[in-house]
Amino acid sequence: MTVTDRRAYFGHPESWLDLEWGGLDAVDLVAPDIFQCSYRDRFDGLGRVCRAYGRTCPAVR
């Protein structure tokens, strides 16, 4: 995972995700080890939620 002042990028080879901060509806630390983002999918407009758990969570590094 890479976090900059413009975006967060989760570079998993099978399921990657590139989130620009301007496109997010919410960013929250929902538990001490769970980082959560909600956003609208740019292709279908539906709401989506992305969670990073445990050691993948930037707040616990």
PDB file of C-alpha atoms in Angstrom:
ATOM      1  CA  MET A   1       0.000   0.000   0.000  1.00  0.00           C
ATOM      2  CA  THR A   2       1.220   3.473  -0.880  1.00  0.00           C
ATOM      3  CA  VAL A   3      -0.329   6.625   0.601  1.00  0.00           C
ATOM      4  CA  THR A   4       0.443  10.129  -0.696  1.00  0.00           C
ATOM      5  CA  ASP A   5      -1.197  13.531  -0.293  1.00  0.00           C
ATOM      6  CA  ARG A   6      -3.274  12.777  -3.419  1.00  0.00           C
ATOM      7  CA  ARG A   7      -4.234   9.092  -3.230  1.00  0.00           C
ATOM      8  CA  ALA A   8      -3.959   5.646  -1.698  1.00  0.00           C
ATOM      9  CA  TYR A   9      -2.892   2.749  -3.895  1.00  0.00           C
ATOM     10  CA  PHE A  10      -3.332  -0.900  -2.894  1.00  0.00           C
ATOM     11  CA  GLY A  11      -1.066  -2.836  -5.264  1.00  0.00           C
ATOM     12  CA  HIS A  12      -2.255  -6.431  -4.847  1.00  0.00           C
ATOM     13  CA  PRO A  13      -1.570  -8.357  -8.098  1.00  0.00           C
ATOM     14  CA  GLU A  14      -5.059  -9.910  -8.217  1.00  0.00           C
ATOM     15  CA  SER A  15      -7.172  -7.130  -6.711  1.00  0.00           C
ATOM     16  CA  TRP A  16      -5.580  -3.659  -6.936  1.00  0.00           C
ATOM     17  CA  LEU A  17      -7.292  -0.413  -6.014  1.00  0.00           C
ATOM     18  CA  ASP A  18      -6.323   3.208  -6.724  1.00  0.00           C
ATOM     19  CA  LEU A  19      -8.256   5.749  -4.611  1.00  0.00           C
ATOM     20  CA  GLU A  20      -7.919   9.492  -5.174  1.00  0.00           C
ATOM     21  CA  TRP A  21      -8.786  11.432  -2.011  1.00  0.00           C
ATOM     22  CA  GLY A  22     -11.124  13.737  -3.954  1.00  0.00           C
ATOM     23  CA  GLY A  23     -13.238  10.751  -5.000  1.00  0.00           C
ATOM     24  CA  LEU A  24     -13.782   9.407  -1.496  1.00  0.00           C
ATOM     25  CA  ASP A  25     -17.042   9.811   0.413  1.00  0.00           C
ATOM     26  CA  ALA A  26     -15.428   8.928   3.761  1.00  0.00           C
ATOM     27  CA  VAL A  27     -12.185   7.714   5.341  1.00  0.00           C
ATOM     28  CA  ASP A  28     -12.285   6.276   8.847  1.00  0.00           C
ATOM     29  CA  LEU A  29     -10.370   4.196  11.352  1.00  0.00           C
ATOM     30  CA  VAL A  30     -13.305   1.928  12.335  1.00  0.00           C
ATOM     31  CA  ALA A  31     -11.228  -0.108  14.817  1.00  0.00           C
ATOM     32  CA  PRO A  32      -7.616   0.098  16.038  1.00  0.00           C
ATOM     33  CA  ASP A  33      -6.514  -2.166  13.178  1.00  0.00           C
ATOM     34  CA  ILE A  34      -9.129  -1.469  10.450  1.00  0.00           C
ATOM     35  CA  PHE A  35      -8.797   1.449   7.986  1.00  0.00           C
ATOM     36  CA  GLN A  36     -11.945   1.957   5.874  1.00  0.00           C
ATOM     37  CA  CYS A  37     -12.727   4.073   2.782  1.00  0.00           C
ATOM     38  CA  SER A  38     -16.084   4.496   1.060  1.00  0.00           C
ATOM     39  CA  TYR A  39     -16.460   5.827  -2.490  1.00  0.00           C
ATOM     40  CA  ARG A  40     -18.613   5.715  -5.627  1.00  0.00           C
ATOM     41  CA  ASP A  41     -17.499   3.379  -8.404  1.00  0.00           C
ATOM     42  CA  ARG A  42     -16.752   5.502 -11.461  1.00  0.00           C
ATOM     43  CA  PHE A  43     -18.083   2.825 -13.841  1.00  0.00           C
ATOM     44  CA  ASP A  44     -21.483   1.994 -12.316  1.00  0.00           C
ATOM     45  CA  GLY A  45     -21.974   4.766  -9.713  1.00  0.00           C
ATOM     46  CA  LEU A  46     -22.640   2.293  -6.905  1.00  0.00           C
ATOM     47  CA  GLY A  47     -21.252   2.823  -3.421  1.00  0.00           C
ATOM     48  CA  ARG A  48     -18.236   0.697  -2.458  1.00  0.00           C
ATOM     49  CA  VAL A  49     -16.295   0.112   0.759  1.00  0.00           C
ATOM     50  CA  CYS A  50     -12.622  -0.809   0.981  1.00  0.00           C
ATOM     51  CA  ARG A  51     -11.092  -2.083   4.245  1.00  0.00           C
ATOM     52  CA  ALA A  52      -7.471  -2.748   5.166  1.00  0.00           C
ATOM     53  CA  TYR A  53      -7.014  -5.080   8.164  1.00  0.00           C
ATOM     54  CA  GLY A  54      -4.256  -5.727  10.676  1.00  0.00           C
ATOM     55  CA  ARG A  55      -0.722  -5.231   9.425  1.00  0.00           C
ATOM     56  CA  THR A  56      -2.002  -3.894   6.087  1.00  0.00           C
ATOM     57  CA  CYS A  57      -3.629  -1.015   7.955  1.00  0.00           C
ATOM     58  CA  PRO A  58      -1.472   2.144   7.775  1.00  0.00           C
ATOM     59  CA  ALA A  59      -2.470   3.176  11.309  1.00  0.00           C
ATOM     60  CA  VAL A  60      -0.744   0.166  12.922  1.00  0.00           C
ATOM     61  CA  ARG A  61       2.626   0.425  11.163  1.00  0.00           C
TER      62      ARG A  61
END
